[in-house]
Every structure is written in structure tokens, then in C-alpha cells.
Amino acid sequence: MLIACATSPTGRSQLEFFPSSQIAQMGKAAYQQIKQETPVSKDPQINRYIRCVANAITPLVPPLENGEQWEVTVFKADQANAFALPGGHIGIYTGLLSVAENADQLAAVIGHEIGHVIAEHANARMSTQYATQAGLQLIQALAGVPGSATGQQLMALMGVGAQVGIILPFSRAQESESDILGLRYMAQAGFDPRQSIQLWQNMMAANDGRKPPEFLSTHPSEKTRISELEQRLPQALDIYQQALSEGRQPKCKR
């Protein structure tokens, strides 16, 4: 456990049991599977627009291990979503463009997803799951009644407790950290960080109250995200102004 303890880009402590190269290979395999199962958009204007935003951000973030280059694929699907996988694989669903209304808002999403990769969140999530499962098995052994109805009930309760008390908060912490990193990355590239707040206001309107309570969710609520972004905005605006003074002002036309 001590050997696996690592520090994220914002200073959080997290577990990283697995080699980064192994996680990157898993990310590549998952990416190839998604590309096989989901239609890829052939629209040249949409592809050019999304790659313009991504290509403005990726050169300014910490480099990937083993010299890997970022890869962007646009998927033709209605869901307003995006992802980035270890190894530098970015997926954008065309439905996201109904919520991310301009290049700055799209940059907030792409910066957020890149933040997950840079912060090794996939490794941390797998490691936390591994450690949690090992802990539950130990408790089951100590309880001494693994096969009884009482033992099964105990394990069910402990499973819920671990999910709500450990895994989900860790996941929400990672989402918040990616929001912070994404805000930094988009500002460094010359995208207006104030638009990140408008993005989440758009998301809140699109969700229309259909999300579960925050303590049962892997993601913070939109209100929580907006509040945290507002707190970080002054620093992000300083980075943004510095980027503009250095001539970084992407011209990505939707």
C-alpha cells in the first residue's frame, strides 16, 4: 500500500498499483473496441472543428509516457458525452455539440477528459477497487460466518458501505480534480475559462433533474461543479490572459 501511494497533479494522494504501460495497453484495447462498436463520424467539418480544439490543448499538457501521441475520434451518436482513455485516446460523441455550444465550451470538456489521463485516474480507480475488494474479503474471513445468512447480509451491507463511502467519493474527487485540470489546460491553450461555467449550466438544463442524489453518484452535481469552477476562475483567468499575450488564441470554427 505504501509503495503504491502516489500524488496526483493537484497534490491528492491516490493508489496506483499497476504499471502505467499496462494501463495504457488496456486503454488502447478499450478504444479499439469502442471504434468497432460505435459508428465513426465522417463529417469533415465536425471532425476539423473538434480536432482543432483538441490539437490546441494537447501540445500544452504533460507528455504521455513512451512518446505516445494523442488520438481523437469523433463518434456519431446522440449522447452528450466524451471520454479519454490511458495512452492518449480521446473520443467525442457528436451529441455533445448540442450542449457545448462553442469552441470554448468544447475545450472545457476535452480539457476535463485529458485531465483524467494525466492524473492517472484509471489506474487509481482500478487500484481502489482492488484494495476495497481485498479488504472486504478480509472482513468476511474475520467474521467467521461467510456462508451463513448473517455473513451474506454483512457482506452486502459492507459492499454498499464501500461503494458509497469509498469508491464513489474517490470517483467524485477525481471528477472535481479533472474539472480543475481541464480549466487550467483550456486557459493555457487560449480558450475562455468562463465558458466552463456556462457549459455546466447547459448540462444542468439538459439533464432536467434526472440525475441521482450526489452522494450516490460517481460525478459531482452540476451546482457543485459550477461552485468549484467559480472558486478557481480568477487563477484560470490569469492563465488565460497570459496565453492571449503569448498569441495563443485558437480560431476553431464550428
PDB file of C-alpha atoms in Angstrom:
ATOM      1  CA  MET A   1       0.000   0.000   0.000  1.00  0.00           C
ATOM      2  CA  LEU A   2       2.811   2.412   0.860  1.00  0.00           C
ATOM      3  CA  ILE A   3       4.681   1.633  -2.349  1.00  0.00           C
ATOM      4  CA  ALA A   4       1.506   2.155  -4.405  1.00  0.00           C
ATOM      5  CA  CYS A   5       0.715   5.563  -2.867  1.00  0.00           C
ATOM      6  CA  ALA A   6       1.141   8.300  -5.492  1.00  0.00           C
ATOM      7  CA  THR A   7       0.476  12.033  -5.715  1.00  0.00           C
ATOM      8  CA  SER A   8      -1.829  13.468  -8.371  1.00  0.00           C
ATOM      9  CA  PRO A   9      -1.111  16.710 -10.284  1.00  0.00           C
ATOM     10  CA  THR A  10      -3.156  18.708  -7.757  1.00  0.00           C
ATOM     11  CA  GLY A  11      -1.472  17.115  -4.734  1.00  0.00           C
ATOM     12  CA  ARG A  12      -4.070  14.468  -3.846  1.00  0.00           C
ATOM     13  CA  SER A  13      -2.860  11.089  -2.603  1.00  0.00           C
ATOM     14  CA  GLN A  14      -4.078   8.072  -4.559  1.00  0.00           C
ATOM     15  CA  LEU A  15      -3.284   4.402  -5.045  1.00  0.00           C
ATOM     16  CA  GLU A  16      -1.545   3.260  -8.232  1.00  0.00           C
ATOM     17  CA  PHE A  17      -0.904  -0.482  -8.055  1.00  0.00           C
ATOM     18  CA  PHE A  18      -0.485  -1.093 -11.783  1.00  0.00           C
ATOM     19  CA  PRO A  19       2.294  -0.109 -14.242  1.00  0.00           C
ATOM     20  CA  SER A  20       1.316   2.831 -16.462  1.00  0.00           C
ATOM     21  CA  SER A  21       2.265   0.802 -19.555  1.00  0.00           C
ATOM     22  CA  GLN A  22      -0.235  -1.903 -18.599  1.00  0.00           C
ATOM     23  CA  ILE A  23      -2.999   0.666 -18.072  1.00  0.00           C
ATOM     24  CA  ALA A  24      -2.159   2.279 -21.443  1.00  0.00           C
ATOM     25  CA  GLN A  25      -2.475  -1.089 -23.199  1.00  0.00           C
ATOM     26  CA  MET A  26      -5.871  -1.602 -21.592  1.00  0.00           C
ATOM     27  CA  GLY A  27      -6.898   1.886 -22.722  1.00  0.00           C
ATOM     28  CA  LYS A  28      -5.833   1.126 -26.287  1.00  0.00           C
ATOM     29  CA  ALA A  29      -7.769  -2.150 -26.325  1.00  0.00           C
ATOM     30  CA  ALA A  30     -10.902  -0.454 -24.980  1.00  0.00           C
ATOM     31  CA  TYR A  31     -10.555   2.319 -27.564  1.00  0.00           C
ATOM     32  CA  GLN A  32     -10.336  -0.176 -30.430  1.00  0.00           C
ATOM     33  CA  GLN A  33     -13.411  -1.970 -29.151  1.00  0.00           C
ATOM     34  CA  ILE A  34     -15.412   1.264 -28.953  1.00  0.00           C
ATOM     35  CA  LYS A  35     -14.365   2.117 -32.526  1.00  0.00           C
ATOM     36  CA  GLN A  36     -15.617  -1.276 -33.682  1.00  0.00           C
ATOM     37  CA  GLU A  37     -18.953  -0.973 -31.905  1.00  0.00           C
ATOM     38  CA  THR A  38     -19.788   2.712 -32.448  1.00  0.00           C
ATOM     39  CA  PRO A  39     -20.188   4.467 -35.817  1.00  0.00           C
ATOM     40  CA  VAL A  40     -17.415   6.960 -36.533  1.00  0.00           C
ATOM     41  CA  SER A  41     -18.447  10.347 -37.913  1.00  0.00           C
ATOM     42  CA  LYS A  42     -17.201  11.068 -41.434  1.00  0.00           C
ATOM     43  CA  ASP A  43     -18.409  14.684 -41.425  1.00  0.00           C
ATOM     44  CA  PRO A  44     -15.300  16.690 -42.390  1.00  0.00           C
ATOM     45  CA  GLN A  45     -16.481  19.960 -40.820  1.00  0.00           C
ATOM     46  CA  ILE A  46     -17.284  18.387 -37.445  1.00  0.00           C
ATOM     47  CA  ASN A  47     -14.028  16.422 -37.435  1.00  0.00           C
ATOM     48  CA  ARG A  48     -11.997  19.503 -38.361  1.00  0.00           C
ATOM     49  CA  TYR A  49     -13.688  21.596 -35.669  1.00  0.00           C
ATOM     50  CA  ILE A  50     -13.247  19.050 -32.858  1.00  0.00           C
ATOM     51  CA  ARG A  51      -9.643  18.263 -33.810  1.00  0.00           C
ATOM     52  CA  CYS A  52      -8.865  21.988 -33.927  1.00  0.00           C
ATOM     53  CA  VAL A  53      -9.896  22.317 -30.279  1.00  0.00           C
ATOM     54  CA  ALA A  54      -8.124  19.132 -29.174  1.00  0.00           C
ATOM     55  CA  ASN A  55      -4.937  19.983 -31.088  1.00  0.00           C
ATOM     56  CA  ALA A  56      -4.784  23.386 -29.414  1.00  0.00           C
ATOM     57  CA  ILE A  57      -4.777  21.766 -25.945  1.00  0.00           C
ATOM     58  CA  THR A  58      -2.773  18.543 -26.231  1.00  0.00           C
ATOM     59  CA  PRO A  59       0.662  20.094 -27.013  1.00  0.00           C
ATOM     60  CA  LEU A  60       0.489  22.083 -23.752  1.00  0.00           C
ATOM     61  CA  VAL A  61      -0.280  19.257 -21.313  1.00  0.00           C
ATOM     62  CA  PRO A  62       2.371  16.984 -19.744  1.00  0.00           C
ATOM     63  CA  PRO A  63       3.632  14.472 -22.332  1.00  0.00           C
ATOM     64  CA  LEU A  64       2.344  10.940 -22.393  1.00  0.00           C
ATOM     65  CA  GLU A  65       4.662   8.114 -21.440  1.00  0.00           C
ATOM     66  CA  ASN A  66       6.653   6.236 -24.103  1.00  0.00           C
ATOM     67  CA  GLY A  67       6.241   9.086 -26.589  1.00  0.00           C
ATOM     68  CA  GLU A  68       2.588   8.268 -27.279  1.00  0.00           C
ATOM     69  CA  GLN A  69       0.637  10.837 -29.308  1.00  0.00           C
ATOM     70  CA  TRP A  70      -2.939  11.905 -28.636  1.00  0.00           C
ATOM     71  CA  GLU A  71      -5.544  10.416 -30.973  1.00  0.00           C
ATOM     72  CA  VAL A  72      -9.018  11.890 -31.498  1.00  0.00           C
ATOM     73  CA  THR A  73     -12.043  10.039 -32.860  1.00  0.00           C
ATOM     74  CA  VAL A  74     -15.466  11.587 -33.400  1.00  0.00           C
ATOM     75  CA  PHE A  75     -18.307   9.114 -32.867  1.00  0.00           C
ATOM     76  CA  LYS A  76     -21.708   9.548 -34.467  1.00  0.00           C
ATOM     77  CA  ALA A  77     -24.069   9.204 -31.528  1.00  0.00           C
ATOM     78  CA  ASP A  78     -26.725  11.364 -29.864  1.00  0.00           C
ATOM     79  CA  GLN A  79     -25.323  11.175 -26.335  1.00  0.00           C
ATOM     80  CA  ALA A  80     -23.805  14.400 -24.994  1.00  0.00           C
ATOM     81  CA  ASN A  81     -20.617  12.771 -23.830  1.00  0.00           C
ATOM     82  CA  ALA A  82     -16.873  12.394 -24.314  1.00  0.00           C
ATOM     83  CA  PHE A  83     -14.030  10.328 -22.861  1.00  0.00           C
ATOM     84  CA  ALA A  84     -10.262   9.991 -22.823  1.00  0.00           C
ATOM     85  CA  LEU A  85      -8.504   6.699 -22.194  1.00  0.00           C
ATOM     86  CA  PRO A  86      -4.991   5.926 -20.967  1.00  0.00           C
ATOM     87  CA  GLY A  87      -2.480   6.018 -23.784  1.00  0.00           C
ATOM     88  CA  GLY A  88      -3.902   9.267 -25.182  1.00  0.00           C
ATOM     89  CA  HIS A  89      -7.165   8.188 -26.851  1.00  0.00           C
ATOM     90  CA  ILE A  90      -9.919  10.820 -26.979  1.00  0.00           C
ATOM     91  CA  GLY A  91     -13.492  10.091 -28.042  1.00  0.00           C
ATOM     92  CA  ILE A  92     -16.095  12.782 -28.706  1.00  0.00           C
ATOM     93  CA  TYR A  93     -19.755  11.965 -29.389  1.00  0.00           C
ATOM     94  CA  THR A  94     -21.476  14.299 -31.841  1.00  0.00           C
ATOM     95  CA  GLY A  95     -24.364  14.703 -29.388  1.00  0.00           C
ATOM     96  CA  LEU A  96     -22.031  16.727 -27.181  1.00  0.00           C
ATOM     97  CA  LEU A  97     -22.235  19.588 -29.679  1.00  0.00           C
ATOM     98  CA  SER A  98     -25.865  20.151 -28.690  1.00  0.00           C
ATOM     99  CA  VAL A  99     -24.658  21.128 -25.196  1.00  0.00           C
ATOM    100  CA  ALA A 100     -21.157  22.516 -25.822  1.00  0.00           C
ATOM    101  CA  GLU A 101     -22.287  25.473 -27.875  1.00  0.00           C
ATOM    102  CA  ASN A 102     -18.896  26.904 -28.861  1.00  0.00           C
ATOM    103  CA  ALA A 103     -15.198  26.046 -29.029  1.00  0.00           C
ATOM    104  CA  ASP A 104     -14.519  27.328 -25.510  1.00  0.00           C
ATOM    105  CA  GLN A 105     -17.172  25.048 -24.003  1.00  0.00           C
ATOM    106  CA  LEU A 106     -15.916  22.110 -26.057  1.00  0.00           C
ATOM    107  CA  ALA A 107     -12.400  22.871 -24.794  1.00  0.00           C
ATOM    108  CA  ALA A 108     -13.689  22.620 -21.219  1.00  0.00           C
ATOM    109  CA  VAL A 109     -14.913  19.080 -21.926  1.00  0.00           C
ATOM    110  CA  ILE A 110     -11.784  17.981 -23.770  1.00  0.00           C
ATOM    111  CA  GLY A 111      -9.540  19.526 -21.114  1.00  0.00           C
ATOM    112  CA  HIS A 112     -11.512  17.706 -18.425  1.00  0.00           C
ATOM    113  CA  GLU A 113     -11.177  14.341 -20.164  1.00  0.00           C
ATOM    114  CA  ILE A 114      -7.455  14.863 -20.764  1.00  0.00           C
ATOM    115  CA  GLY A 115      -7.146  15.645 -17.064  1.00  0.00           C
ATOM    116  CA  HIS A 116      -8.342  12.130 -16.237  1.00  0.00           C
ATOM    117  CA  VAL A 117      -5.488  10.654 -18.274  1.00  0.00           C
ATOM    118  CA  ILE A 118      -2.774  12.991 -16.975  1.00  0.00           C
ATOM    119  CA  ALA A 119      -3.850  12.343 -13.368  1.00  0.00           C
ATOM    120  CA  GLU A 120      -3.772   8.534 -13.854  1.00  0.00           C
ATOM    121  CA  HIS A 121      -7.361   8.226 -12.694  1.00  0.00           C
ATOM    122  CA  ALA A 122      -7.928   4.891 -14.456  1.00  0.00           C
ATOM    123  CA  ASN A 123      -5.033   3.379 -12.511  1.00  0.00           C
ATOM    124  CA  ALA A 124      -6.312   4.907  -9.274  1.00  0.00           C
ATOM    125  CA  ARG A 125      -9.860   3.615  -9.799  1.00  0.00           C
ATOM    126  CA  MET A 126      -8.693   0.096 -10.579  1.00  0.00           C
ATOM    127  CA  SER A 127      -6.332   0.165  -7.608  1.00  0.00           C
ATOM    128  CA  THR A 128      -9.058   1.393  -5.251  1.00  0.00           C
ATOM    129  CA  GLN A 129     -11.424  -1.323  -6.455  1.00  0.00           C
ATOM    130  CA  TYR A 130      -8.697  -3.927  -5.955  1.00  0.00           C
ATOM    131  CA  ALA A 131      -7.849  -2.704  -2.439  1.00  0.00           C
ATOM    132  CA  THR A 132     -11.527  -2.429  -1.448  1.00  0.00           C
ATOM    133  CA  GLN A 133     -12.304  -5.962  -2.615  1.00  0.00           C
ATOM    134  CA  ALA A 134      -9.285  -7.322  -0.743  1.00  0.00           C
ATOM    135  CA  GLY A 135     -10.432  -5.520   2.415  1.00  0.00           C
ATOM    136  CA  LEU A 136     -13.959  -6.914   2.169  1.00  0.00           C
ATOM    137  CA  GLN A 137     -12.610 -10.448   1.765  1.00  0.00           C
ATOM    138  CA  LEU A 138     -10.503  -9.974   4.894  1.00  0.00           C
ATOM    139  CA  ILE A 139     -13.543  -8.753   6.877  1.00  0.00           C
ATOM    140  CA  GLN A 140     -15.509 -11.751   5.638  1.00  0.00           C
ATOM    141  CA  ALA A 141     -12.787 -14.110   6.870  1.00  0.00           C
ATOM    142  CA  LEU A 142     -12.624 -12.389  10.260  1.00  0.00           C
ATOM    143  CA  ALA A 143     -16.403 -12.510  10.640  1.00  0.00           C
ATOM    144  CA  GLY A 144     -16.104 -16.292  10.520  1.00  0.00           C
ATOM    145  CA  VAL A 145     -19.550 -16.855   9.026  1.00  0.00           C
ATOM    146  CA  PRO A 146     -19.058 -16.281   5.271  1.00  0.00           C
ATOM    147  CA  GLY A 147     -21.640 -18.852   4.196  1.00  0.00           C
ATOM    148  CA  SER A 148     -24.401 -18.021   6.678  1.00  0.00           C
ATOM    149  CA  ALA A 149     -27.323 -15.667   6.077  1.00  0.00           C
ATOM    150  CA  THR A 150     -25.807 -13.281   8.621  1.00  0.00           C
ATOM    151  CA  GLY A 151     -22.455 -13.376   6.863  1.00  0.00           C
ATOM    152  CA  GLN A 152     -24.035 -12.744   3.476  1.00  0.00           C
ATOM    153  CA  GLN A 153     -26.060  -9.845   4.876  1.00  0.00           C
ATOM    154  CA  LEU A 154     -22.918  -8.398   6.454  1.00  0.00           C
ATOM    155  CA  MET A 155     -21.053  -8.596   3.153  1.00  0.00           C
ATOM    156  CA  ALA A 156     -23.953  -6.998   1.276  1.00  0.00           C
ATOM    157  CA  LEU A 157     -24.031  -4.124   3.758  1.00  0.00           C
ATOM    158  CA  MET A 158     -20.258  -3.772   3.636  1.00  0.00           C
ATOM    159  CA  GLY A 159     -20.401  -3.745  -0.151  1.00  0.00           C
ATOM    160  CA  VAL A 160     -22.843  -0.853  -0.106  1.00  0.00           C
ATOM    161  CA  GLY A 161     -20.766   0.887   2.526  1.00  0.00           C
ATOM    162  CA  ALA A 162     -17.608   0.528   0.475  1.00  0.00           C
ATOM    163  CA  GLN A 163     -19.342   1.726  -2.686  1.00  0.00           C
ATOM    164  CA  VAL A 164     -20.921   4.820  -1.135  1.00  0.00           C
ATOM    165  CA  GLY A 165     -18.218   5.541   1.443  1.00  0.00           C
ATOM    166  CA  ILE A 166     -15.041   4.858  -0.536  1.00  0.00           C
ATOM    167  CA  ILE A 167     -15.376   4.221  -4.261  1.00  0.00           C
ATOM    168  CA  LEU A 168     -17.953   6.874  -5.163  1.00  0.00           C
ATOM    169  CA  PRO A 169     -16.303   9.695  -3.164  1.00  0.00           C
ATOM    170  CA  PHE A 170     -12.963   8.784  -4.759  1.00  0.00           C
ATOM    171  CA  SER A 171     -14.661   8.952  -8.136  1.00  0.00           C
ATOM    172  CA  ARG A 172     -16.248  12.330  -7.349  1.00  0.00           C
ATOM    173  CA  ALA A 173     -12.863  13.615  -6.162  1.00  0.00           C
ATOM    174  CA  GLN A 174     -11.358  12.552  -9.479  1.00  0.00           C
ATOM    175  CA  GLU A 175     -14.102  14.321 -11.418  1.00  0.00           C
ATOM    176  CA  SER A 176     -13.516  17.511  -9.441  1.00  0.00           C
ATOM    177  CA  GLU A 177      -9.772  17.218  -9.992  1.00  0.00           C
ATOM    178  CA  SER A 178     -10.307  16.809 -13.739  1.00  0.00           C
ATOM    179  CA  ASP A 179     -12.505  19.909 -13.730  1.00  0.00           C
ATOM    180  CA  ILE A 180      -9.623  21.849 -12.156  1.00  0.00           C
ATOM    181  CA  LEU A 181      -7.047  20.444 -14.563  1.00  0.00           C
ATOM    182  CA  GLY A 182      -9.347  20.982 -17.536  1.00  0.00           C
ATOM    183  CA  LEU A 183      -9.861  24.596 -16.536  1.00  0.00           C
ATOM    184  CA  ARG A 184      -6.088  25.054 -16.442  1.00  0.00           C
ATOM    185  CA  TYR A 185      -5.485  23.285 -19.744  1.00  0.00           C
ATOM    186  CA  MET A 186      -8.159  25.181 -21.672  1.00  0.00           C
ATOM    187  CA  ALA A 187      -6.909  28.514 -20.326  1.00  0.00           C
ATOM    188  CA  GLN A 188      -3.310  27.658 -21.249  1.00  0.00           C
ATOM    189  CA  ALA A 189      -4.473  26.994 -24.814  1.00  0.00           C
ATOM    190  CA  GLY A 190      -6.253  30.340 -25.079  1.00  0.00           C
ATOM    191  CA  PHE A 191      -9.855  29.241 -24.526  1.00  0.00           C
ATOM    192  CA  ASP A 192     -12.022  31.391 -22.251  1.00  0.00           C
ATOM    193  CA  PRO A 193     -12.335  29.553 -18.893  1.00  0.00           C
ATOM    194  CA  ARG A 194     -15.530  31.448 -18.051  1.00  0.00           C
ATOM    195  CA  GLN A 195     -17.269  29.316 -20.657  1.00  0.00           C
ATOM    196  CA  SER A 196     -16.711  26.212 -18.492  1.00  0.00           C
ATOM    197  CA  ILE A 197     -19.364  27.540 -16.119  1.00  0.00           C
ATOM    198  CA  GLN A 198     -21.792  28.137 -18.964  1.00  0.00           C
ATOM    199  CA  LEU A 199     -21.129  24.586 -20.161  1.00  0.00           C
ATOM    200  CA  TRP A 200     -22.271  23.106 -16.847  1.00  0.00           C
ATOM    201  CA  GLN A 201     -25.273  25.382 -16.789  1.00  0.00           C
ATOM    202  CA  ASN A 202     -26.154  23.932 -20.196  1.00  0.00           C
ATOM    203  CA  MET A 203     -25.591  20.411 -18.820  1.00  0.00           C
ATOM    204  CA  MET A 204     -27.868  21.142 -15.866  1.00  0.00           C
ATOM    205  CA  ALA A 205     -30.619  22.323 -18.198  1.00  0.00           C
ATOM    206  CA  ALA A 206     -30.166  19.276 -20.438  1.00  0.00           C
ATOM    207  CA  ASN A 207     -30.304  16.796 -17.531  1.00  0.00           C
ATOM    208  CA  ASP A 208     -33.527  18.371 -16.227  1.00  0.00           C
ATOM    209  CA  GLY A 209     -33.220  16.835 -12.758  1.00  0.00           C
ATOM    210  CA  ARG A 210     -32.804  13.243 -13.948  1.00  0.00           C
ATOM    211  CA  LYS A 211     -29.558  12.574 -12.010  1.00  0.00           C
ATOM    212  CA  PRO A 212     -29.424  10.563  -8.748  1.00  0.00           C
ATOM    213  CA  PRO A 213     -28.544  12.272  -5.426  1.00  0.00           C
ATOM    214  CA  GLU A 214     -24.920  13.419  -5.377  1.00  0.00           C
ATOM    215  CA  PHE A 215     -23.862  11.026  -2.586  1.00  0.00           C
ATOM    216  CA  LEU A 216     -24.999   8.086  -4.775  1.00  0.00           C
ATOM    217  CA  SER A 217     -23.377   9.413  -7.935  1.00  0.00           C
ATOM    218  CA  THR A 218     -19.920   8.967  -9.424  1.00  0.00           C
ATOM    219  CA  HIS A 219     -19.998  12.617 -10.508  1.00  0.00           C
ATOM    220  CA  PRO A 220     -20.492  15.823  -8.511  1.00  0.00           C
ATOM    221  CA  SER A 221     -23.730  17.673  -9.197  1.00  0.00           C
ATOM    222  CA  GLU A 222     -23.660  20.458 -11.756  1.00  0.00           C
ATOM    223  CA  LYS A 223     -24.206  23.002  -8.960  1.00  0.00           C
ATOM    224  CA  THR A 224     -21.174  21.649  -7.079  1.00  0.00           C
ATOM    225  CA  ARG A 225     -19.049  21.753 -10.212  1.00  0.00           C
ATOM    226  CA  ILE A 226     -20.098  25.310 -11.019  1.00  0.00           C
ATOM    227  CA  SER A 227     -19.307  26.432  -7.464  1.00  0.00           C
ATOM    228  CA  GLU A 228     -15.835  24.845  -7.561  1.00  0.00           C
ATOM    229  CA  LEU A 229     -15.097  26.281 -11.003  1.00  0.00           C
ATOM    230  CA  GLU A 230     -16.129  29.753  -9.840  1.00  0.00           C
ATOM    231  CA  GLN A 231     -13.639  29.481  -6.974  1.00  0.00           C
ATOM    232  CA  ARG A 232     -10.836  28.581  -9.407  1.00  0.00           C
ATOM    233  CA  LEU A 233     -11.815  31.078 -12.075  1.00  0.00           C
ATOM    234  CA  PRO A 234      -9.611  34.049 -11.011  1.00  0.00           C
ATOM    235  CA  GLN A 235      -6.446  31.940 -11.307  1.00  0.00           C
ATOM    236  CA  ALA A 236      -7.635  30.469 -14.611  1.00  0.00           C
ATOM    237  CA  LEU A 237      -8.306  33.955 -15.990  1.00  0.00           C
ATOM    238  CA  ASP A 238      -4.721  34.943 -15.186  1.00  0.00           C
ATOM    239  CA  ILE A 239      -3.500  31.908 -17.156  1.00  0.00           C
ATOM    240  CA  TYR A 240      -5.890  32.799 -19.981  1.00  0.00           C
ATOM    241  CA  GLN A 241      -4.643  36.383 -20.197  1.00  0.00           C
ATOM    242  CA  GLN A 242      -1.065  35.111 -20.242  1.00  0.00           C
ATOM    243  CA  ALA A 243      -1.933  32.773 -23.117  1.00  0.00           C
ATOM    244  CA  LEU A 244      -3.514  35.608 -25.087  1.00  0.00           C
ATOM    245  CA  SER A 245      -0.465  37.807 -24.535  1.00  0.00           C
ATOM    246  CA  GLU A 246       1.685  34.991 -25.956  1.00  0.00           C
ATOM    247  CA  GLY A 247      -0.501  34.784 -29.065  1.00  0.00           C
ATOM    248  CA  ARG A 248      -2.427  31.619 -28.211  1.00  0.00           C
ATOM    249  CA  GLN A 249      -5.967  32.283 -29.392  1.00  0.00           C
ATOM    250  CA  PRO A 250      -7.315  29.298 -31.343  1.00  0.00           C
ATOM    251  CA  LYS A 251      -9.585  30.004 -34.293  1.00  0.00           C
ATOM    252  CA  CYS A 252     -11.718  26.887 -34.215  1.00  0.00           C
ATOM    253  CA  LYS A 253     -14.853  27.491 -36.269  1.00  0.00           C
ATOM    254  CA  ARG A 254     -17.901  25.392 -35.543  1.00  0.00           C
TER     255      ARG A 254
END
